[in-house]
Short mmCIF file of C-alpha atoms in Angstrom, two decimals:
data_model
loop_
_atom_site.label_atom_id
_atom_site.label_comp_id
_atom_site.label_asym_id
_atom_site.label_seq_id
_atom_site.Cartn_x
_atom_site.Cartn_y
_atom_site.Cartn_z
CA MET L 404 -12.22 -28.05 -5.69
CA ALA L 405 -9.85 -25.08 -5.42
CA ARG L 406 -9.53 -25.73 -1.69
CA GLY L 407 -8.53 -29.35 -2.23
CA ALA L 408 -6.14 -28.53 -5.06
CA SER L 409 -4.47 -25.85 -2.93
CA PHE L 410 -4.07 -28.30 -0.05
CA LEU L 411 -2.52 -30.93 -2.33
CA GLY L 412 -0.50 -28.50 -4.43
CA SER L 413 -1.97 -30.01 -7.59
CA GLY L 414 -3.91 -28.68 -10.55
CA THR L 415 -7.07 -30.59 -9.63
CA ALA L 416 -8.19 -32.20 -6.38
CA ILE L 417 -8.33 -35.68 -7.90
CA ILE L 418 -6.23 -38.18 -5.95
CA CYS L 419 -5.22 -41.49 -7.48
CA GLY L 420 -5.83 -43.98 -4.68
CA ALA L 421 -2.96 -46.17 -3.53
CA MET L 422 -3.16 -49.60 -5.17
CA SER L 423 -0.42 -52.08 -4.26
CA TRP L 424 1.83 -52.94 -7.22
CA VAL L 425 -0.20 -50.57 -9.45
CA SER L 426 0.44 -47.23 -7.75
CA GLU L 427 4.17 -47.22 -8.34
CA ARG L 428 6.51 -44.64 -9.89
CA HIS L 429 5.09 -44.65 -13.43
CA LEU L 430 1.41 -44.23 -12.59
CA VAL L 431 2.06 -41.89 -9.65
CA ALA L 432 4.25 -39.59 -11.75
CA ALA L 433 1.79 -39.66 -14.66
CA VAL L 434 -1.12 -38.65 -12.41
CA SER L 435 0.81 -35.80 -10.82
CA ASN L 436 2.16 -34.62 -14.17
CA ALA L 437 -1.41 -34.55 -15.53
CA GLY L 438 -2.60 -32.26 -12.73
CA GLY L 439 -3.90 -34.89 -10.33
CA PHE L 440 -2.26 -36.12 -7.14
CA GLY L 441 -0.47 -39.48 -7.21
CA LEU L 442 0.05 -41.71 -4.17
CA ILE L 443 2.74 -44.35 -3.88
CA ALA L 444 1.27 -47.50 -2.35
CA CYS L 445 3.88 -48.59 0.19
CA GLY L 446 1.89 -51.63 1.33
CA ALA L 447 4.28 -54.26 2.64
CA MET L 448 7.41 -52.59 1.16
CA THR L 449 10.57 -52.59 3.24
CA PRO L 450 12.07 -49.20 4.12
CA ALA L 451 14.78 -49.72 1.50
CA LEU L 452 12.23 -50.43 -1.22
CA LEU L 453 10.16 -47.36 -0.33
CA ASP L 454 13.32 -45.24 -0.31
CA ALA L 455 14.13 -46.36 -3.86
CA GLU L 456 10.52 -45.96 -5.07
CA ILE L 457 10.23 -42.38 -3.85
CA ALA L 458 13.56 -41.49 -5.46
CA ALA L 459 12.51 -43.09 -8.75
CA THR L 460 9.18 -41.26 -8.69
CA ARG L 461 10.91 -37.95 -7.99
CA ALA L 462 13.02 -38.53 -11.11
CA LEU L 463 9.83 -38.71 -13.22
CA THR L 464 7.94 -35.69 -11.88
CA ASP L 465 8.61 -32.36 -10.22
CA ARG L 466 4.98 -32.15 -9.13
CA PRO L 467 3.77 -33.00 -5.59
CA PHE L 468 2.86 -36.60 -4.77
CA GLY L 469 2.24 -38.51 -1.58
CA VAL L 470 2.87 -41.88 0.04
CA ASN L 471 0.23 -44.20 1.49
CA LEU L 472 1.39 -46.20 4.53
CA ILE L 473 -0.52 -48.92 6.38
CA THR L 474 -0.74 -48.31 10.12
CA MET L 475 0.08 -51.92 11.07
CA HIS L 476 3.43 -51.92 9.25
CA PRO L 477 6.11 -52.89 11.80
CA ASP L 478 8.50 -50.25 10.42
CA LEU L 479 5.93 -47.44 10.22
CA ILE L 480 8.01 -44.77 11.96
CA GLU L 481 11.06 -45.58 9.83
CA LEU L 482 8.92 -45.36 6.69
CA ILE L 483 7.68 -41.94 7.81
CA GLU L 484 11.28 -40.83 8.35
CA ILE L 485 12.16 -41.95 4.82
CA CYS L 486 9.26 -39.87 3.47
CA GLY L 487 10.68 -36.94 5.41
CA ARG L 488 14.17 -37.38 3.97
CA HIS L 489 12.67 -37.14 0.50
CA ASN L 490 10.51 -34.13 1.44
CA VAL L 491 7.31 -35.99 0.58
CA SER L 492 4.56 -33.39 0.96
CA HIS L 493 1.67 -35.62 2.07
CA VAL L 494 1.52 -38.93 3.95
CA VAL L 495 -1.69 -40.98 4.04
CA LEU L 496 -2.21 -43.47 6.86
CA ALA L 497 -4.56 -46.34 6.07
CA GLY L 498 -5.77 -49.43 7.89
CA GLY L 499 -7.03 -48.08 11.19
CA LEU L 500 -6.35 -45.41 13.77
CA PRO L 501 -2.76 -44.10 13.67
CA PRO L 502 -0.59 -45.64 16.39
CA ALA L 503 0.88 -43.39 19.06
CA GLY L 504 3.50 -41.03 17.70
CA ALA L 505 2.71 -41.56 14.01
CA LEU L 506 0.97 -38.23 13.39
CA ASP L 507 3.65 -36.34 15.32
CA ALA L 508 6.34 -38.11 13.29
CA ILE L 509 4.66 -37.06 10.02
CA LYS L 510 4.27 -33.47 11.13
CA ALA L 511 7.90 -33.36 12.27
CA THR L 512 8.92 -33.93 8.64
CA GLY L 513 6.83 -30.96 7.48
CA ALA L 514 4.39 -33.19 5.60
CA LYS L 515 0.60 -33.05 5.77
CA ALA L 516 -1.08 -36.03 7.47
CA ILE L 517 -4.17 -37.55 5.86
CA CYS L 518 -6.23 -40.35 7.42
CA PHE L 519 -9.26 -42.44 6.49
CA ALA L 520 -12.46 -41.87 8.45
CA PRO L 521 -14.98 -44.74 8.09
CA ALA L 522 -17.49 -43.09 10.47
CA LEU L 523 -18.33 -39.67 11.89
CA VAL L 524 -17.09 -40.56 15.37
CA MET L 525 -13.76 -41.59 13.86
CA ALA L 526 -13.59 -38.38 11.82
CA LYS L 527 -14.03 -36.27 14.95
CA LYS L 528 -11.43 -38.30 16.85
CA LEU L 529 -8.90 -37.89 14.03
CA ILE L 530 -9.54 -34.15 13.86
CA ARG L 531 -8.85 -33.88 17.59
CA SER L 532 -5.65 -35.85 17.01
CA GLY L 533 -4.46 -33.20 14.57
CA VAL L 534 -4.85 -34.67 11.10
CA ASP L 535 -4.68 -32.17 8.24
CA ALA L 536 -7.28 -33.82 5.97
CA LEU L 537 -9.59 -36.82 5.80
CA ILE L 538 -10.59 -39.35 3.18
CA ILE L 539 -14.03 -40.90 3.56
CA GLU L 540 -14.21 -44.09 1.55
CA GLY L 541 -17.35 -46.12 1.03
CA MET L 542 -17.76 -49.85 0.61
CA GLU L 543 -18.06 -49.53 -3.20
CA ALA L 544 -14.29 -49.02 -3.36
CA GLY L 545 -11.76 -51.64 -4.38
CA GLY L 546 -9.27 -53.17 -1.97
CA HIS L 547 -9.81 -52.81 1.77
CA ILE L 548 -13.26 -51.45 2.52
CA GLY L 549 -15.57 -50.47 5.36
CA PRO L 550 -19.23 -51.42 5.83
CA VAL L 551 -20.96 -48.16 4.80
CA ALA L 552 -21.80 -46.83 1.32
CA THR L 553 -20.04 -43.72 0.01
CA SER L 554 -23.22 -41.69 -0.35
CA VAL L 555 -24.23 -42.40 3.25
CA LEU L 556 -20.79 -41.53 4.64
CA ALA L 557 -20.77 -38.28 2.66
CA GLN L 558 -24.18 -37.28 4.02
CA GLU L 559 -23.15 -38.18 7.56
CA ILE L 560 -19.66 -36.69 7.67
CA LEU L 561 -19.41 -33.76 5.24
CA PRO L 562 -22.00 -31.47 6.90
CA GLU L 563 -20.29 -32.00 10.26
CA VAL L 564 -16.61 -31.56 9.46
CA ALA L 565 -16.07 -30.21 5.91
CA GLU L 566 -15.70 -26.65 7.16
CA GLN L 567 -12.96 -27.67 9.60
CA LEU L 568 -10.54 -29.32 7.16
CA PRO L 569 -10.38 -30.70 3.59
CA VAL L 570 -12.35 -33.91 3.12
CA PHE L 571 -11.87 -36.13 0.05
CA VAL L 572 -14.56 -38.62 -0.96
CA ALA L 573 -13.74 -42.07 -2.36
CA GLY L 574 -15.50 -45.27 -3.32
CA GLY L 575 -17.41 -46.10 -6.48
CA ILE L 576 -16.61 -42.84 -8.27
CA GLY L 577 -16.28 -43.34 -12.00
CA ARG L 578 -17.67 -40.17 -13.59
CA GLY L 579 -17.31 -36.43 -13.16
CA ASP L 580 -21.03 -36.08 -12.43
CA ALA L 581 -20.45 -37.85 -9.12
CA ILE L 582 -17.45 -35.64 -8.41
CA ALA L 583 -19.60 -32.54 -8.90
CA ALA L 584 -22.24 -33.92 -6.54
CA TYR L 585 -19.75 -34.55 -3.73
CA LEU L 586 -18.12 -31.15 -4.21
CA ASP L 587 -21.58 -29.65 -3.95
CA MET L 588 -21.99 -31.41 -0.60
CA GLY L 589 -18.80 -29.85 0.77
CA ALA L 590 -16.02 -32.21 -0.30
CA ALA L 591 -12.68 -30.59 -1.21
CA GLY L 592 -11.93 -33.28 -3.77
CA VAL L 593 -12.14 -36.98 -4.54
CA GLN L 594 -10.04 -40.13 -4.69
CA LEU L 595 -10.34 -42.69 -7.47
CA GLY L 596 -8.43 -45.92 -7.94
CA THR L 597 -10.25 -48.25 -10.30
CA ARG L 598 -10.50 -45.69 -13.13
CA PHE L 599 -6.72 -45.30 -13.10
CA ALA L 600 -5.75 -48.97 -12.67
CA CYS L 601 -5.93 -49.63 -16.41
CA ALA L 602 -4.46 -46.33 -17.60
CA VAL L 603 -1.91 -46.53 -20.40
CA GLU L 604 0.80 -45.57 -17.89
CA SER L 605 -0.19 -48.33 -15.46
CA ILE L 606 2.31 -51.21 -15.42
CA ALA L 607 -0.48 -53.71 -14.70
CA HIS L 608 -0.29 -56.83 -16.86
CA PRO L 609 -2.48 -56.87 -19.99
CA ASN L 610 -4.39 -59.84 -18.52
CA PHE L 611 -5.20 -57.77 -15.43
CA LYS L 612 -6.46 -54.89 -17.55
CA ARG L 613 -8.55 -57.17 -19.78
CA ALA L 614 -10.25 -58.60 -16.69
CA PHE L 615 -11.28 -55.06 -15.74
CA PHE L 616 -12.54 -54.27 -19.25
CA ARG L 617 -14.76 -57.38 -19.21
CA ALA L 618 -16.12 -56.88 -15.69
CA ALA L 619 -19.43 -55.41 -14.58
CA ALA L 620 -20.12 -53.67 -11.26
CA ARG L 621 -21.66 -56.84 -9.76
CA ASP L 622 -18.43 -58.78 -10.42
CA ALA L 623 -16.52 -56.78 -7.79
CA ILE L 624 -17.47 -58.53 -4.56
CA ALA L 625 -16.35 -58.20 -0.93
CA SER L 626 -14.40 -60.97 0.78
CA VAL L 627 -16.01 -62.92 3.62
CA GLN L 628 -14.67 -63.13 7.18
CA ILE L 629 -14.93 -66.72 8.37
CA ASP L 630 -13.64 -66.39 11.96
CA PRO L 631 -14.91 -63.57 14.21
CA ARG L 632 -11.85 -64.01 16.44
CA LEU L 633 -9.65 -62.86 13.55
CA PRO L 634 -10.79 -59.40 12.51
CA VAL L 635 -10.14 -59.17 8.79
CA ILE L 636 -10.91 -55.98 6.93
CA PRO L 637 -13.04 -57.00 3.90
CA VAL L 638 -11.45 -56.63 0.48
CA ARG L 639 -13.41 -55.93 -2.70
CA ALA L 640 -12.11 -57.69 -5.80
CA LEU L 641 -13.29 -59.46 -8.93
CA LYS L 642 -14.38 -62.97 -8.05
CA ASN L 643 -11.97 -65.75 -9.09
CA ALA L 644 -10.13 -68.74 -7.63
CA GLY L 645 -7.99 -66.35 -5.61
CA SER L 646 -11.09 -65.23 -3.73
CA GLU L 647 -11.66 -68.81 -2.61
CA ALA L 648 -7.99 -69.21 -1.67
CA PHE L 649 -8.36 -66.32 0.79
CA ILE L 650 -10.90 -68.33 2.78
CA ALA L 651 -8.33 -71.12 3.16
CA LYS L 652 -5.70 -68.57 4.17
CA GLN L 653 -7.95 -67.22 6.90
CA ARG L 654 -8.39 -70.71 8.31
CA GLU L 655 -4.62 -71.21 8.29
CA VAL L 656 -3.92 -67.94 10.09
CA ALA L 657 -6.76 -68.48 12.59
CA GLN L 658 -5.31 -71.88 13.50
CA ALA L 659 -1.86 -70.32 14.04
CA LEU L 660 -3.52 -67.74 16.29
CA ASP L 661 -5.33 -70.44 18.27
CA GLU L 662 -2.11 -72.39 18.74
CA GLY L 663 -0.23 -69.32 19.96
CA ARG L 664 2.26 -69.39 17.09
CA VAL L 665 1.37 -65.77 16.20
CA ASP L 666 -0.24 -62.87 18.06
CA MET L 667 -3.10 -60.78 16.69
CA GLY L 668 -0.84 -58.12 15.18
CA ALA L 669 1.31 -60.72 13.42
CA ALA L 670 -1.81 -62.53 12.20
CA GLN L 671 -3.21 -59.38 10.63
CA LEU L 672 0.16 -58.56 9.06
CA GLU L 673 0.27 -62.06 7.58
CA ILE L 674 -3.10 -61.38 5.96
CA GLU L 675 -1.65 -58.14 4.53
CA HIS L 676 1.32 -60.05 3.13
CA TYR L 677 -1.08 -62.55 1.60
CA TRP L 678 -2.88 -59.78 -0.26
CA ALA L 679 0.41 -58.25 -1.39
CA GLY L 680 1.48 -61.59 -2.87
CA ALA L 681 -1.92 -62.28 -4.43
CA LEU L 682 -1.98 -58.82 -5.97
CA ARG L 683 1.49 -59.27 -7.41
CA ARG L 684 0.45 -62.50 -9.10
CA ALA L 685 -2.39 -60.70 -10.85
CA VAL L 686 -0.90 -57.24 -11.49
CA ILE L 687 2.67 -58.19 -12.38
CA ASP L 688 2.54 -61.85 -13.44
CA GLY L 689 -0.88 -61.69 -15.13
CA ASP L 690 -2.32 -64.68 -13.21
CA VAL L 691 -5.91 -63.47 -13.14
CA ASP L 692 -7.21 -66.84 -11.98
CA ASN L 693 -5.24 -67.22 -8.76
CA GLY L 694 -4.14 -63.65 -8.11
CA SER L 695 -6.18 -60.88 -6.52
CA LEU L 696 -8.09 -58.59 -8.88
CA MET L 697 -8.86 -55.78 -6.44
CA ALA L 698 -11.44 -53.51 -8.06
CA GLY L 699 -14.18 -51.15 -7.01
CA GLN L 700 -17.74 -51.36 -8.26
CA SER L 701 -16.95 -48.55 -10.72
CA VAL L 702 -15.05 -51.21 -12.70
CA GLY L 703 -18.00 -51.41 -15.11
CA MET L 704 -17.06 -47.89 -16.25
CA VAL L 705 -13.54 -49.00 -17.18
CA THR L 706 -13.85 -50.18 -20.76
CA LYS L 707 -10.50 -49.32 -22.37
CA GLY L 708 -6.97 -48.20 -21.65
CA GLU L 709 -6.59 -44.43 -21.69
CA PRO L 710 -3.77 -42.01 -20.88
CA VAL L 711 -4.05 -40.58 -17.37
CA ALA L 712 -4.33 -37.05 -18.76
CA ASP L 713 -7.37 -38.07 -20.82
CA ILE L 714 -9.07 -39.68 -17.80
CA ILE L 715 -8.61 -36.55 -15.69
CA ALA L 716 -9.74 -34.27 -18.53
CA GLU L 717 -12.84 -36.40 -19.07
CA LEU L 718 -13.71 -36.38 -15.37
CA MET L 719 -13.27 -32.62 -15.10
CA GLY L 720 -15.30 -32.08 -18.29
CA GLN L 721 -18.15 -34.21 -16.96
CA ALA L 722 -18.08 -32.35 -13.65
CA ALA L 723 -18.21 -28.98 -15.42
CA ALA L 724 -21.09 -30.17 -17.61
CA ALA L 725 -22.99 -31.30 -14.51
CA TYR L 726 -22.62 -27.82 -13.00
CA ASP L 727 -23.77 -26.25 -16.26
CA ARG L 728 -26.89 -28.42 -16.28
CA GLN L 729 -27.58 -27.51 -12.68
CA SER L 730 -27.24 -23.77 -13.33
CA THR L 731 -29.74 -23.90 -16.19
CA LEU L 732 -32.30 -25.52 -13.89
CA MET L 733 -31.97 -22.91 -11.16
CA PRO L 734 -34.74 -20.30 -11.06
CA ALA L 735 -33.75 -16.78 -12.10
#
């Protein structure tokens, strides 16, 4: 983990994954202040909103933190420039391969570029493109997900690329024992979202947090794509009326695509805006029936609200205990 912590500039190589409306100034600063690495979730923010959010976060912590940007954002380069003006140390690109010029723009600011690799071939392509680190996230994660389980991705990717650059593992991680296992396989650190979503410092509505406390792993299900002509990245969330509403939204967007009222890029961005709005209804307004309750399958391990510092300490303690158990089993 020392390698990952050194890369991030943090006390531990535990990244708090970017969760729209949740990963804002308060949670991000709390994670970084506690020795982890916080990520602002830019999502569908305008450049002006991101500018204000970074400044507000900087006022709450003098520790390093990063910003997560979605590759399909129409103002991506401007958002990267804003990160540069604030001397943001790390920029994470999510949602697909970085568009032309994005990685160069990040590096021009002096920041480290981190990208998601959902497959080994993608990991190798990103390394050739010059990324500084990778996140491999399995389908157990909350929010946007790929089709492969975390454990399979780790076995496929870590042995091939972990020596070349830091690789962080994400998806379904709820205990330090799992962190120890992935570090043992060559990971430089991990990313968790669901464990932090209900932290004391999280601004999420009490209704949102209670839904997490009541949920079991099987309640966090992946959304269904209804039209193969409209590629929609699946989203894992707790099942509710909002999950059904997304099916109707897909039909609406697919019809607009068929009629030529939007192109593919605009259609996908409209889906992103849908999720941003649905998340806000749940996270901010507390509408857990119609809003989106994005959660990973580790949600069953979230049973109460805890300070961020306690969550990180517990995870690190469990990881250390796992190593201690392993050392006692090794032959002399």
